[in-house]
Amino acid sequence: MREMTKGANVGLADLSDDAGTVIASLSWSSTAGDGDADVSVLLLDAGGKVRGDADFFYYNNPSAADGSVQLLGKTPTDGGSEDRISLDLTAVPEDVERLVVAASRYGGSRFGDLDDLRMTVADRSGEVLLGFSIGDASVESAFIFGELYRRGTEWKYRAVGQGYETGLAGLATDFGIDVDDEGENESADEAAHAVADPGDGEDAPPAAEFAGAAQPLPAVPAQPGPKTSAVEEQPAAPAPKRPRARTAKKKVTLPALATKSLAENDSWRAARLFPASNLKSDKEREVRATSVLLSVMAQVPEFGRRLTAAFGAPAGRMQTFTEVSLPHGETPKRPDGVIRVERAGKLWTALVETKTNGNALKSEQVQNYMDIAARRGYEAVITLSNDVALEGSPLVEVKTDGRRKHKVALWHLSWAEVAHQAQMLIRHEGVGNAAHAWLLQELLHYLQHENSGCHGFQNMGPSWVPVRNGIDEETLSQGDPRAVEVVESWERLIRQVCLRIGGELGQKALPVQRTPRGTTALSRRAAHADRLCEEGRLAAELRVDGSPGTITIVADLRTGKLRTSVEIPVPEGAYPLTSAKRLMRQLAEAPADLHVETLVEGQNGPRGTLERLRPEPGDVLPRDGSRITGFRLSLFKSMGATRGNAETGFIRSVDNAVDRFHSHVIAHLAQAERRTRRTPAPEPESTRVPAPAGA
């Protein structure tokens, strides 16, 4: 890997023979666990300006129609998060000379509050080619990390490291973007369902291109599956205020609420494109799931591109195949699927190995496909299962022959991530036409069906029961490897919860890591496992855009209770009783069993249930007049005992706890905060000007 210094440049072809498609990654960390930023990409012409607002790619405009740019979203890292961007340099229009990669913060946050600001660029196989670290950030709220630019027929990278105190608006304006701050005044409902601002119409595609896009498709209620979500019952919490560029995208989404069914009664089942009820064996489920997914990927370009861009695939014509026989020694091998993408006469090929239900990937099987791919010149092997991959903990062990010039990348995709990406497209970002939206909805119906075997992470593993028993009997000792296995399963579950909530709300949802700089994933899990052995608790934190604070989840294996909570700070200088009354008003529709605890410096504050405190908000204040810093709101529920995904299982109980807390507490707080921002403060009497007589 080439380590870059500020202002340095290098040709990508000098670092890799396979840099036509690259993955740019922006990362940062925060010891407080609450740092975040949004990435953006700008396409610039020879004059250093965008050709139009549609050349600005960010959270509300995440992909280019030609596939040259695709924002892939955030991935948790050891100390923070990493934002990845797929850049297909072979698809960049000829009149584009530079691609600027930047990030911005909002709400008064500055990059000086974050650590380890860094950009890397990897080639198609995932090998990191170069890295650039920014160590001098301070008051800037936007940063250009680097840029890729043309020199003749090749592309080069320059490490920029230029900051802006004026944030995203200042950065975008410098490059000719028309930034619209009026989008901040949308209603909560509009903000939850908006796909993109249609702009002034000058660059809008012709109506014929989106035939049938005028009316959104009616939503069909999901089949009753093993997971239900209370999050969908509440409007999405508003995202933090950010300036928006006016982009010329008009796409189709599906309404969150289903239209009235014409069925006579609930026993009538809607006809489905991909039926799942007749599947009887795991082999049938694997074959059906692979065929359903790959066929939809090929027919819905936005979806196929979304899933393969992260794996180094170019933007191009995609075809997919199932049960292909490939020679391998004396016995041919049949991977579950093959994905091929053609661009400019070149092919990108990936073999697909699929597992459903709780079936684990087999190292020997994946190794065979890696060997076949290397021998035949294929680019990747993609594994697909209900497991969620973790850094530092591979799902399968494979060996690569370093003597081979051709490199094969091994990637993993979870069924939860497939569902997340489909949700994001049809509920929030939109697709090209109504037929594509309908296909994605049928895919979601299939994945959610109780018989599909594609429900995501669903087993806490064989160590769950021994660890629970060891905690009950106080025989579990620090350093026990079974505790580490439980912690890994807990991390997978939390990541799946984030994917599900993020897809349903259309907001970024990520686990929060509060670890010292330099901590590795393995050492972090070992420390968590030791705390589990000592305290008997699993703990995690989630950050969801639009939430008033970080959501904490604690599973107490000794008491069998789950606690979900959030801390709400008190504004500086606010009167304590005023803050308490305001909180009670915000929680007018929250559950009566919600626990409210006052946060007091250096001691435990008063606490009580909402049912008891509503008539007398002052009861939550310290009697000695101690200064309060905020309030902790908590809901408790019984924890599922079994390790699986049954109705009484631990996994389902965590899902239900998070859903209930977000829907009945977080959503109400966010809506109340939004209403407060919209209501102008009363004018002090001393500054009021009397109205003229007779007015």
XYZ file of C-alpha atoms in Angstrom:
695
model
C 0.000 0.000 0.000
C 1.263 3.464 -0.931
C 1.024 5.925 1.966
C 0.267 9.404 0.628
C 1.132 12.835 1.971
C -0.904 15.988 1.459
C -0.594 17.217 -2.128
C 1.040 14.025 -3.419
C -0.323 12.166 -6.455
C 0.087 8.749 -8.010
C -1.201 6.904 -11.077
C -3.613 4.095 -10.233
C -2.203 1.957 -13.048
C 1.191 2.109 -11.288
C -0.356 0.428 -8.247
C -2.653 -2.170 -9.840
C -3.436 -3.770 -13.181
C -7.094 -3.901 -12.190
C -8.050 -0.344 -11.206
C -10.849 0.289 -13.695
C -13.277 -0.002 -10.791
C -12.092 1.156 -7.368
C -13.581 1.402 -3.893
C -12.866 4.660 -2.064
C -13.275 4.408 1.703
C -13.503 7.311 4.151
C -13.140 6.495 7.825
C -12.885 8.164 11.213
C -13.237 7.229 14.851
C -14.464 8.789 18.058
C -13.626 7.756 21.591
C -17.002 9.182 22.623
C -18.715 6.924 20.094
C -20.929 9.677 18.701
C -18.936 10.955 15.723
C -20.442 10.825 12.245
C -20.139 12.508 8.855
C -21.724 12.254 5.416
C -19.685 11.474 2.309
C -20.196 13.086 -1.081
C -18.728 12.882 -4.580
C -18.632 15.654 -7.187
C -17.998 15.153 -10.900
C -16.157 18.164 -12.361
C -15.531 19.257 -15.925
C -12.369 20.838 -17.335
C -13.360 24.154 -15.751
C -13.458 22.671 -12.252
C -17.264 22.925 -11.976
C -20.095 20.391 -12.045
C -21.979 20.131 -15.324
C -25.225 20.310 -13.347
C -26.624 19.648 -9.885
C -27.051 15.957 -10.785
C -23.222 15.639 -10.693
C -23.345 15.947 -6.905
C -23.765 12.558 -5.177
C -24.625 12.470 -1.481
C -27.142 10.912 0.957
C -30.157 12.138 -1.033
C -28.671 11.306 -4.463
C -26.551 8.185 -3.857
C -25.973 6.791 -7.353
C -25.320 7.795 -10.947
C -27.588 6.499 -13.683
C -24.551 5.309 -15.655
C -23.169 3.430 -12.637
C -19.995 5.503 -12.405
C -20.720 6.489 -8.780
C -22.481 4.453 -6.108
C -22.475 5.403 -2.430
C -22.400 2.068 -0.609
C -23.192 3.298 2.890
C -21.511 2.878 6.236
C -19.828 -0.144 7.727
C -18.919 -0.334 11.441
C -15.207 -0.459 12.233
C -13.226 -1.041 15.426
C -13.466 2.542 16.628
C -16.006 4.219 14.383
C -17.380 3.733 10.890
C -16.216 3.533 7.298
C -18.104 4.994 4.336
C -17.447 3.222 1.046
C -17.963 4.504 -2.487
C -17.781 2.453 -5.673
C -16.234 4.388 -8.585
C -16.369 2.758 -12.016
C -13.794 4.873 -13.822
C -14.561 3.175 -17.149
C -18.124 4.532 -16.955
C -17.245 8.145 -16.121
C -18.436 10.457 -18.955
C -15.633 11.757 -21.165
C -16.329 15.401 -20.331
C -15.716 14.726 -16.625
C -12.099 15.438 -15.688
C -12.108 15.056 -11.882
C -13.962 13.165 -9.145
C -13.785 14.948 -5.808
C -14.375 12.794 -2.702
C -15.461 14.748 0.372
C -17.295 14.484 3.697
C -19.277 16.927 5.814
C -20.610 17.211 9.351
C -23.763 18.960 10.525
C -25.469 20.327 13.610
C -22.436 22.376 14.645
C -20.074 19.364 14.711
C -16.481 19.786 13.517
C -13.933 17.377 12.084
C -11.523 18.307 14.845
C -13.776 16.300 17.187
C -12.996 13.101 15.246
C -9.855 10.972 15.237
C -8.109 8.938 12.556
C -9.507 10.777 9.514
C -8.400 8.641 6.595
C -9.114 7.801 2.968
C -8.078 4.598 1.214
C -8.540 3.398 -2.353
C -8.783 -0.318 -3.166
C -8.866 -2.071 -6.520
C -11.509 -4.451 -7.804
C -10.220 -7.373 -5.750
C -10.358 -5.375 -2.511
C -6.575 -4.900 -2.205
C -5.869 -1.484 -0.701
C -3.672 0.481 -3.092
C -3.118 3.728 -1.196
C -3.961 5.537 2.018
C -4.049 9.175 3.087
C -4.493 10.377 6.682
C -5.594 13.871 7.727
C -4.063 14.921 11.036
C -4.657 18.675 11.128
C -8.461 18.910 11.256
C -9.863 21.477 13.694
C -12.877 23.753 13.139
C -13.763 22.516 9.649
C -17.233 21.092 9.042
C -16.437 19.800 5.534
C -13.312 18.233 4.061
C -12.097 17.238 0.629
C -10.195 14.030 1.340
C -8.902 13.410 -2.175
C -9.654 13.435 -5.876
C -9.253 11.173 -8.883
C -8.397 12.956 -12.136
C -7.563 12.148 -15.733
C -4.101 12.407 -17.229
C -4.439 11.349 -20.838
C -5.923 7.847 -20.827
C -5.082 7.028 -17.199
C -6.510 8.022 -13.839
C -4.454 9.425 -10.985
C -5.158 10.091 -7.312
C -4.252 13.279 -5.447
C -4.301 13.583 -1.639
C -6.033 16.935 -0.999
C -6.959 17.382 2.692
C -8.654 20.774 2.218
C -11.165 21.837 4.872
C -14.164 24.185 4.847
C -15.567 25.985 7.869
C -18.743 26.670 5.859
C -19.693 22.992 5.694
C -21.347 21.124 2.860
C -23.007 24.288 1.526
C -19.692 26.111 1.177
C -17.956 23.143 -0.431
C -20.774 22.496 -2.895
C -21.141 26.161 -3.839
C -17.422 26.341 -4.683
C -17.977 23.737 -7.377
C -21.115 25.271 -8.838
C -23.817 23.390 -6.900
C -27.060 25.231 -6.157
C -27.718 24.374 -2.492
C -31.298 24.618 -1.242
C -31.784 25.146 2.500
C -35.572 25.319 2.177
C -35.751 21.528 2.285
C -35.323 21.802 6.033
C -38.896 23.038 6.295
C -40.500 19.861 4.967
C -43.070 18.187 7.142
C -42.034 15.049 8.966
C -44.161 12.957 6.636
C -42.648 14.510 3.533
C -39.156 14.049 4.889
C -39.839 10.397 5.658
C -41.072 9.538 2.162
C -39.166 11.948 -0.101
C -36.866 10.256 -2.582
C -35.150 13.293 -4.048
C -36.024 16.863 -4.844
C -37.284 16.986 -8.432
C -35.590 20.368 -8.812
C -36.744 23.043 -11.236
C -37.445 20.527 -13.974
C -34.836 21.724 -16.447
C -32.775 18.559 -16.232
C -35.614 16.191 -15.468
C -35.721 13.073 -17.659
C -38.568 12.840 -20.164
C -41.829 11.481 -18.827
C -41.688 8.530 -21.204
C -38.569 7.279 -19.446
C -40.605 6.661 -16.305
C -43.807 5.324 -17.790
C -46.190 4.510 -15.007
C -44.230 6.499 -12.457
C -46.873 9.112 -11.833
C -48.848 6.968 -9.414
C -47.013 4.915 -6.757
C -47.829 1.251 -6.495
C -50.092 0.186 -3.638
C -48.259 -1.599 -0.881
C -49.263 -5.167 -0.070
C -49.162 -6.326 3.559
C -46.200 -8.569 4.252
C -46.787 -12.262 4.823
C -46.768 -13.113 8.517
C -43.192 -14.191 9.082
C -40.983 -14.840 12.059
C -40.251 -11.130 12.484
C -42.645 -8.257 12.793
C -41.684 -4.662 13.314
C -43.307 -2.031 15.433
C -41.000 0.561 13.913
C -43.146 0.717 10.781
C -46.214 1.660 12.797
C -44.770 5.075 13.599
C -43.634 7.855 11.264
C -39.911 7.967 10.723
C -38.034 10.304 13.003
C -36.750 13.390 11.180
C -33.111 13.301 10.185
C -30.719 15.984 11.413
C -30.889 19.182 9.403
C -28.582 19.241 6.389
C -28.556 21.488 3.314
C -29.762 19.775 0.154
C -28.728 20.187 -3.441
C -31.476 20.340 -6.031
C -31.025 17.186 -8.070
C -32.998 16.198 -11.145
C -33.999 12.710 -10.065
C -37.560 11.477 -10.118
C -38.050 7.911 -9.061
C -40.748 5.537 -7.860
C -41.222 4.461 -4.254
C -43.977 2.465 -2.599
C -46.212 3.982 0.098
C -45.575 2.761 3.629
C -49.262 2.031 4.227
C -51.043 -0.747 2.365
C -54.163 -0.063 0.336
C -57.413 -1.705 1.376
C -57.518 -5.381 0.437
C -60.339 -6.751 -1.735
C -60.219 -10.111 0.051
C -63.400 -11.262 1.808
C -61.480 -12.316 4.914
C -57.966 -12.780 6.308
C -57.747 -16.367 5.070
C -57.436 -15.126 1.476
C -53.771 -14.898 0.533
C -52.562 -12.560 -2.180
C -50.987 -14.249 -5.207
C -47.221 -14.033 -5.102
C -44.668 -13.977 -7.894
C -42.220 -16.015 -5.782
C -44.188 -18.539 -3.680
C -42.422 -20.032 -0.660
C -45.083 -22.075 1.137
C -44.361 -25.309 -0.790
C -40.647 -25.488 0.007
C -39.848 -28.657 1.949
C -36.047 -28.995 2.225
C -33.032 -26.768 2.759
C -31.791 -27.661 -0.745
C -35.072 -26.433 -2.246
C -34.827 -23.245 -0.213
C -31.263 -22.574 -1.353
C -32.106 -23.167 -5.027
C -35.258 -21.014 -4.858
C -33.652 -18.200 -2.867
C -30.667 -18.014 -5.251
C -32.886 -17.987 -8.329
C -35.265 -15.370 -6.912
C -32.479 -13.015 -5.826
C -30.349 -13.298 -8.969
C -33.326 -12.870 -11.300
C -34.406 -9.663 -9.527
C -30.813 -8.365 -9.565
C -30.682 -8.818 -13.337
C -34.085 -7.206 -13.954
C -33.763 -4.228 -11.571
C -30.507 -2.477 -12.517
C -30.432 -0.214 -9.446
C -30.683 -3.236 -7.154
C -28.162 -5.381 -9.003
C -25.713 -2.496 -9.095
C -26.281 -1.719 -5.407
C -25.353 -5.258 -4.354
C -22.393 -5.824 -6.689
C -20.743 -2.398 -6.708
C -19.193 -3.078 -3.303
C -17.574 -6.200 -4.748
C -15.729 -4.380 -7.521
C -18.200 -5.095 -10.328
C -18.320 -2.511 -13.117
C -21.509 -0.752 -14.162
C -22.841 -2.608 -17.180
C -25.212 -5.191 -18.576
C -25.845 -7.910 -15.988
C -26.915 -11.512 -16.547
C -27.327 -14.129 -13.843
C -27.348 -17.937 -13.939
C -28.080 -20.805 -11.545
C -26.749 -24.343 -11.108
C -23.903 -23.942 -13.602
C -21.622 -26.988 -13.908
C -17.909 -26.127 -13.902
C -15.036 -28.643 -14.291
C -12.917 -29.259 -11.209
C -10.690 -32.336 -11.111
C -12.611 -35.553 -11.628
C -15.914 -34.171 -10.306
C -17.520 -31.016 -11.744
C -18.730 -28.467 -9.200
C -22.042 -26.636 -9.331
C -22.065 -23.268 -7.566
C -25.525 -22.036 -6.651
C -25.246 -19.102 -9.023
C -23.114 -17.055 -11.382
C -23.233 -13.281 -11.921
C -21.745 -11.772 -15.076
C -21.445 -8.070 -15.887
C -20.293 -6.827 -19.288
C -18.815 -3.395 -19.848
C -16.940 -2.202 -22.922
C -16.415 -5.772 -24.117
C -14.931 -6.931 -20.805
C -16.561 -9.415 -18.429
C -16.695 -9.445 -14.628
C -17.749 -12.820 -13.197
C -18.601 -13.943 -9.682
C -19.550 -17.393 -8.386
C -22.276 -17.450 -5.731
C -22.589 -19.910 -2.829
C -25.870 -19.690 -0.916
C -27.039 -20.980 2.457
C -30.439 -20.584 4.113
C -31.854 -21.116 7.614
C -29.092 -21.841 10.119
C -26.863 -23.724 7.677
C -23.250 -22.607 7.884
C -20.909 -21.991 4.981
C -18.378 -24.779 4.431
C -14.734 -23.840 3.997
C -14.009 -26.771 1.658
C -16.881 -25.837 -0.635
C -15.885 -22.175 -0.792
C -12.232 -23.151 -1.343
C -13.239 -25.205 -4.395
C -15.041 -22.216 -5.882
C -12.062 -19.936 -5.176
C -9.791 -22.387 -7.016
C -12.196 -22.644 -9.951
C -12.515 -18.855 -10.163
C -8.735 -18.392 -10.106
C -8.197 -21.020 -12.791
C -10.925 -19.629 -15.083
C -10.018 -15.971 -14.604
C -13.157 -15.023 -12.685
C -13.042 -12.020 -10.402
C -14.931 -12.975 -7.235
C -16.689 -15.543 -5.090
C -19.700 -14.258 -3.152
C -21.066 -16.167 -0.165
C -24.639 -15.514 0.911
C -26.146 -16.694 4.193
C -27.983 -15.593 7.318
C -24.678 -14.956 9.094
C -23.410 -11.395 9.454
C -19.700 -10.952 8.761
C -17.530 -9.281 11.416
C -14.109 -7.745 10.965
C -11.411 -9.990 12.356
C -13.729 -13.023 12.450
C -14.049 -14.638 8.982
C -16.979 -16.967 8.350
C -14.812 -19.393 6.353
C -11.082 -19.997 6.095
C -9.665 -20.211 2.569
C -6.143 -20.278 1.155
C -4.954 -18.267 -1.813
C -2.037 -19.093 -4.060
C 0.224 -16.052 -3.954
C 2.004 -17.230 -7.105
C -1.090 -16.606 -9.219
C -1.112 -13.246 -10.953
C -4.909 -13.268 -11.156
C -6.498 -12.355 -7.831
C -9.925 -13.621 -6.762
C -11.794 -11.666 -4.102
C -13.972 -13.392 -1.498
C -16.990 -11.368 -0.358
C -19.900 -12.061 1.973
C -23.483 -10.842 1.848
C -26.125 -11.508 4.505
C -29.819 -11.953 3.744
C -30.468 -9.110 6.187
C -28.372 -6.797 4.013
C -30.238 -7.907 0.875
C -33.548 -7.017 2.548
C -32.092 -3.721 3.792
C -31.008 -2.629 0.318
C -34.376 -3.586 -1.197
C -36.185 -1.601 1.522
C -33.986 1.451 0.968
C -34.712 1.448 -2.759
C -38.472 0.920 -2.797
C -39.357 2.851 0.370
C -36.923 5.737 0.387
C -34.573 6.233 -2.581
C -36.725 4.962 -5.433
C -36.194 2.945 -8.613
C -36.652 3.718 -12.285
C -40.214 2.531 -12.822
C -43.225 0.951 -11.156
C -42.495 -2.545 -12.452
C -39.062 -2.527 -10.811
C -40.590 -1.356 -7.531
C -43.122 -4.186 -7.699
C -40.376 -6.786 -8.347
C -38.443 -5.580 -5.313
C -41.568 -5.753 -3.197
C -42.166 -9.345 -4.320
C -38.564 -10.148 -3.384
C -39.155 -8.686 0.085
C -42.353 -10.719 0.472
C -40.372 -13.841 -0.336
C -37.532 -13.050 2.085
C -40.028 -12.295 4.869
C -42.029 -15.493 4.357
C -41.731 -17.867 7.305
C -40.703 -20.709 4.971
C -38.056 -18.917 2.902
C -35.160 -19.552 5.293
C -33.833 -16.028 4.595
C -34.726 -14.271 7.841
C -31.236 -13.183 8.785
C -29.127 -14.025 11.835
C -31.183 -16.481 13.868
C -29.051 -18.430 16.312
C -26.847 -17.281 19.187
C -24.691 -20.374 18.733
C -23.803 -23.488 20.736
C -22.049 -21.490 23.476
C -25.195 -19.560 24.448
C -26.680 -22.131 26.838
C -23.354 -23.051 28.560
C -22.542 -19.359 29.074
C -26.008 -18.612 30.482
C -25.734 -21.584 32.825
C -22.228 -20.551 33.850
C -23.479 -17.074 34.754
C -26.412 -18.482 36.735
C -24.133 -20.874 38.632
C -21.283 -18.328 38.907
C -18.844 -20.778 37.334
C -17.952 -18.754 34.223
C -14.394 -17.419 34.369
C -12.751 -14.600 32.467
C -10.852 -15.816 29.427
C -13.431 -18.506 28.616
C -13.527 -18.723 24.776
C -17.253 -19.540 24.889
C -17.914 -16.038 26.227
C -16.094 -14.564 23.208
C -18.321 -16.632 20.892
C -21.427 -15.232 22.610
C -20.073 -11.681 22.259
C -19.501 -12.264 18.531
C -23.081 -13.507 18.160
C -24.306 -10.456 20.077
C -22.423 -8.156 17.680
C -23.960 -9.934 14.680
C -27.428 -9.537 16.177
C -26.930 -5.817 16.844
C -25.679 -5.215 13.310
C -28.734 -6.976 11.930
C -30.984 -4.835 14.144
C -29.309 -1.744 12.653
C -29.836 -2.993 9.102
C -33.506 -3.694 9.745
C -34.265 -0.397 11.476
C -32.267 1.575 8.919
C -34.195 -0.007 6.060
C -37.583 0.562 7.666
C -36.903 4.181 8.609
C -34.717 5.170 5.666
C -32.147 6.489 8.145
C -28.571 5.568 8.923
C -28.411 3.176 11.860
C -25.064 1.986 13.193
C -23.661 0.326 16.305
C -21.545 2.660 18.422
C -18.061 1.602 19.511
C -16.539 3.385 22.516
C -13.007 2.043 22.470
C -9.575 3.650 22.892
C -7.584 4.418 19.777
C -5.624 1.464 18.472
C -8.001 -1.139 19.895
C -8.489 -4.124 17.580
C -11.730 -5.992 17.027
C -10.347 -9.092 18.737
C -9.146 -7.230 21.843
C -12.449 -5.327 22.057
C -14.443 -8.561 21.995
C -12.145 -10.186 24.550
C -12.685 -7.240 26.938
C -16.456 -7.418 26.402
C -16.366 -11.161 27.085
C -14.499 -10.597 30.354
C -17.148 -8.077 31.442
C -19.832 -10.602 30.537
C -18.185 -13.187 32.780
C -17.886 -10.688 35.641
C -21.176 -8.771 35.379
C -23.430 -11.169 33.476
C -24.513 -8.478 30.986
C -24.299 -7.902 27.244
C -24.425 -4.252 26.219
C -24.570 -2.336 22.942
C -25.337 1.155 21.698
C -27.089 2.205 18.482
C -27.016 5.552 16.742
C -30.045 6.202 14.508
C -30.268 9.403 12.491
C -33.070 11.610 13.786
C -32.946 10.161 17.292
C -32.407 12.582 20.206
C -29.636 10.409 21.611
C -27.811 7.095 21.465
C -29.992 4.040 22.174
C -28.495 1.657 24.729
C -29.446 -2.035 24.921
C -28.480 -4.138 27.926
C -29.277 -7.848 28.241
C -28.874 -8.920 31.873
C -28.423 -12.687 31.815
C -28.661 -12.881 35.618
C -32.070 -11.243 35.926
C -33.391 -12.282 32.506
C -34.296 -8.656 31.673
C -33.701 -6.480 28.628
C -33.291 -2.751 29.114
C -33.502 -0.217 26.283
C -32.697 3.368 27.198
C -31.706 6.802 25.956
C -30.232 9.804 27.758
C -31.777 13.207 27.061
C -29.572 16.181 28.006
C -31.007 19.267 29.690
C -30.330 22.548 27.844
C -27.689 24.692 29.491
C -29.269 27.236 31.829
C -32.757 25.708 31.689
C -34.865 25.670 34.863
C -35.087 22.093 36.236
C -38.869 22.137 36.738
C -39.387 23.589 33.255
C -37.253 20.797 31.789
C -39.186 18.145 33.714
C -42.569 19.505 32.575
C -41.376 19.756 28.988
C -40.231 16.133 29.096
C -43.635 15.004 30.391
C -45.339 16.835 27.512
C -43.025 15.192 24.996
C -43.836 11.787 26.498
C -47.605 12.325 26.512
C -48.149 9.218 24.354
C -45.292 7.116 25.736
C -46.001 3.893 27.690
C -46.957 4.334 31.339
C -44.279 1.810 32.400
C -41.474 3.953 30.978
C -38.867 4.577 33.685
C -37.541 8.131 34.070
C -34.294 8.692 35.959
C -32.759 12.099 36.624
C -29.041 12.349 35.861
C -27.218 14.202 38.618
C -23.498 14.888 38.753
C -21.727 12.532 41.122
C -24.795 10.664 42.444
C -27.933 8.757 41.559
C -30.928 10.981 40.933
C -34.623 10.421 41.622
C -36.472 7.953 39.413
C -39.975 6.683 38.810
C -42.385 5.425 36.190
C -44.095 7.798 33.808
C -47.463 6.807 35.267
C -46.411 8.128 38.698
C -44.557 11.213 37.452
C -47.095 12.612 35.009
C -49.308 14.206 37.689
C -46.280 15.595 39.577
C -43.277 16.224 37.263
C -41.425 17.883 40.129
C -41.062 14.503 41.874
C -38.261 13.631 39.433
C -36.078 16.535 40.652
C -33.470 16.202 43.439
C -34.772 17.546 46.762
C -31.370 18.981 47.679
C -31.287 21.187 44.583
C -28.371 19.360 42.950
C -27.669 20.328 39.362
C -29.240 17.959 36.858
C -27.577 17.165 33.521
C -30.360 15.213 31.856
C -32.814 12.345 32.049
C -32.452 8.644 31.293
C -35.552 6.990 29.803
C -35.763 3.198 29.995
C -38.121 0.359 29.120
C -37.735 -3.132 30.547
C -38.992 -6.455 29.247
C -38.358 -10.134 29.847
C -35.539 -11.673 27.859
C -36.099 -14.705 25.642
C -34.340 -17.783 26.932
C -33.627 -19.966 23.917
C -30.753 -19.293 21.552
C -32.816 -19.414 18.341
C -35.300 -17.208 16.551
C -38.497 -18.723 17.910
C -41.238 -16.529 19.357
C -39.833 -17.115 22.841
C -36.184 -16.862 21.763
C -33.577 -14.309 22.764
C -33.164 -12.858 19.261
C -36.867 -12.116 18.869
C -37.028 -10.529 22.306
C -34.193 -8.123 21.404
C -35.926 -7.196 18.140
C -39.200 -6.542 19.936
C -37.535 -4.505 22.690
C -35.771 -2.195 20.234
C -38.890 -1.820 18.089
C -41.097 -0.928 21.036
C -38.609 1.566 22.441
C -38.058 3.320 19.135
C -41.738 3.439 18.179
C -43.146 4.458 21.551
C -40.362 6.618 22.970
C -37.777 7.769 20.426
C -40.303 8.616 17.693
C -42.416 10.737 20.083
C -39.369 12.607 21.362
C -38.174 13.356 17.832
C -41.601 14.559 16.704
C -41.954 16.773 19.759
C -38.512 18.250 19.126
C -39.465 18.948 15.529
C -42.652 20.727 16.610
C -40.659 22.785 19.106
C -38.239 23.909 16.384
C -41.126 25.007 14.182
C -42.881 27.007 16.898
C -41.281 30.467 17.227
C -40.314 31.493 20.725
C -42.667 34.084 22.280
C -41.355 37.608 22.008
C -40.348 39.126 25.362
C -42.871 41.720 26.499
C -40.194 44.394 26.848
C -39.441 44.208 23.099
C -42.993 44.192 21.792
C -44.122 47.246 19.871
C -47.721 48.273 20.627
C -50.053 48.019 17.655
C -51.365 51.308 16.253
C -54.752 52.403 17.459
C -57.508 50.934 15.383
C -55.327 48.210 13.998
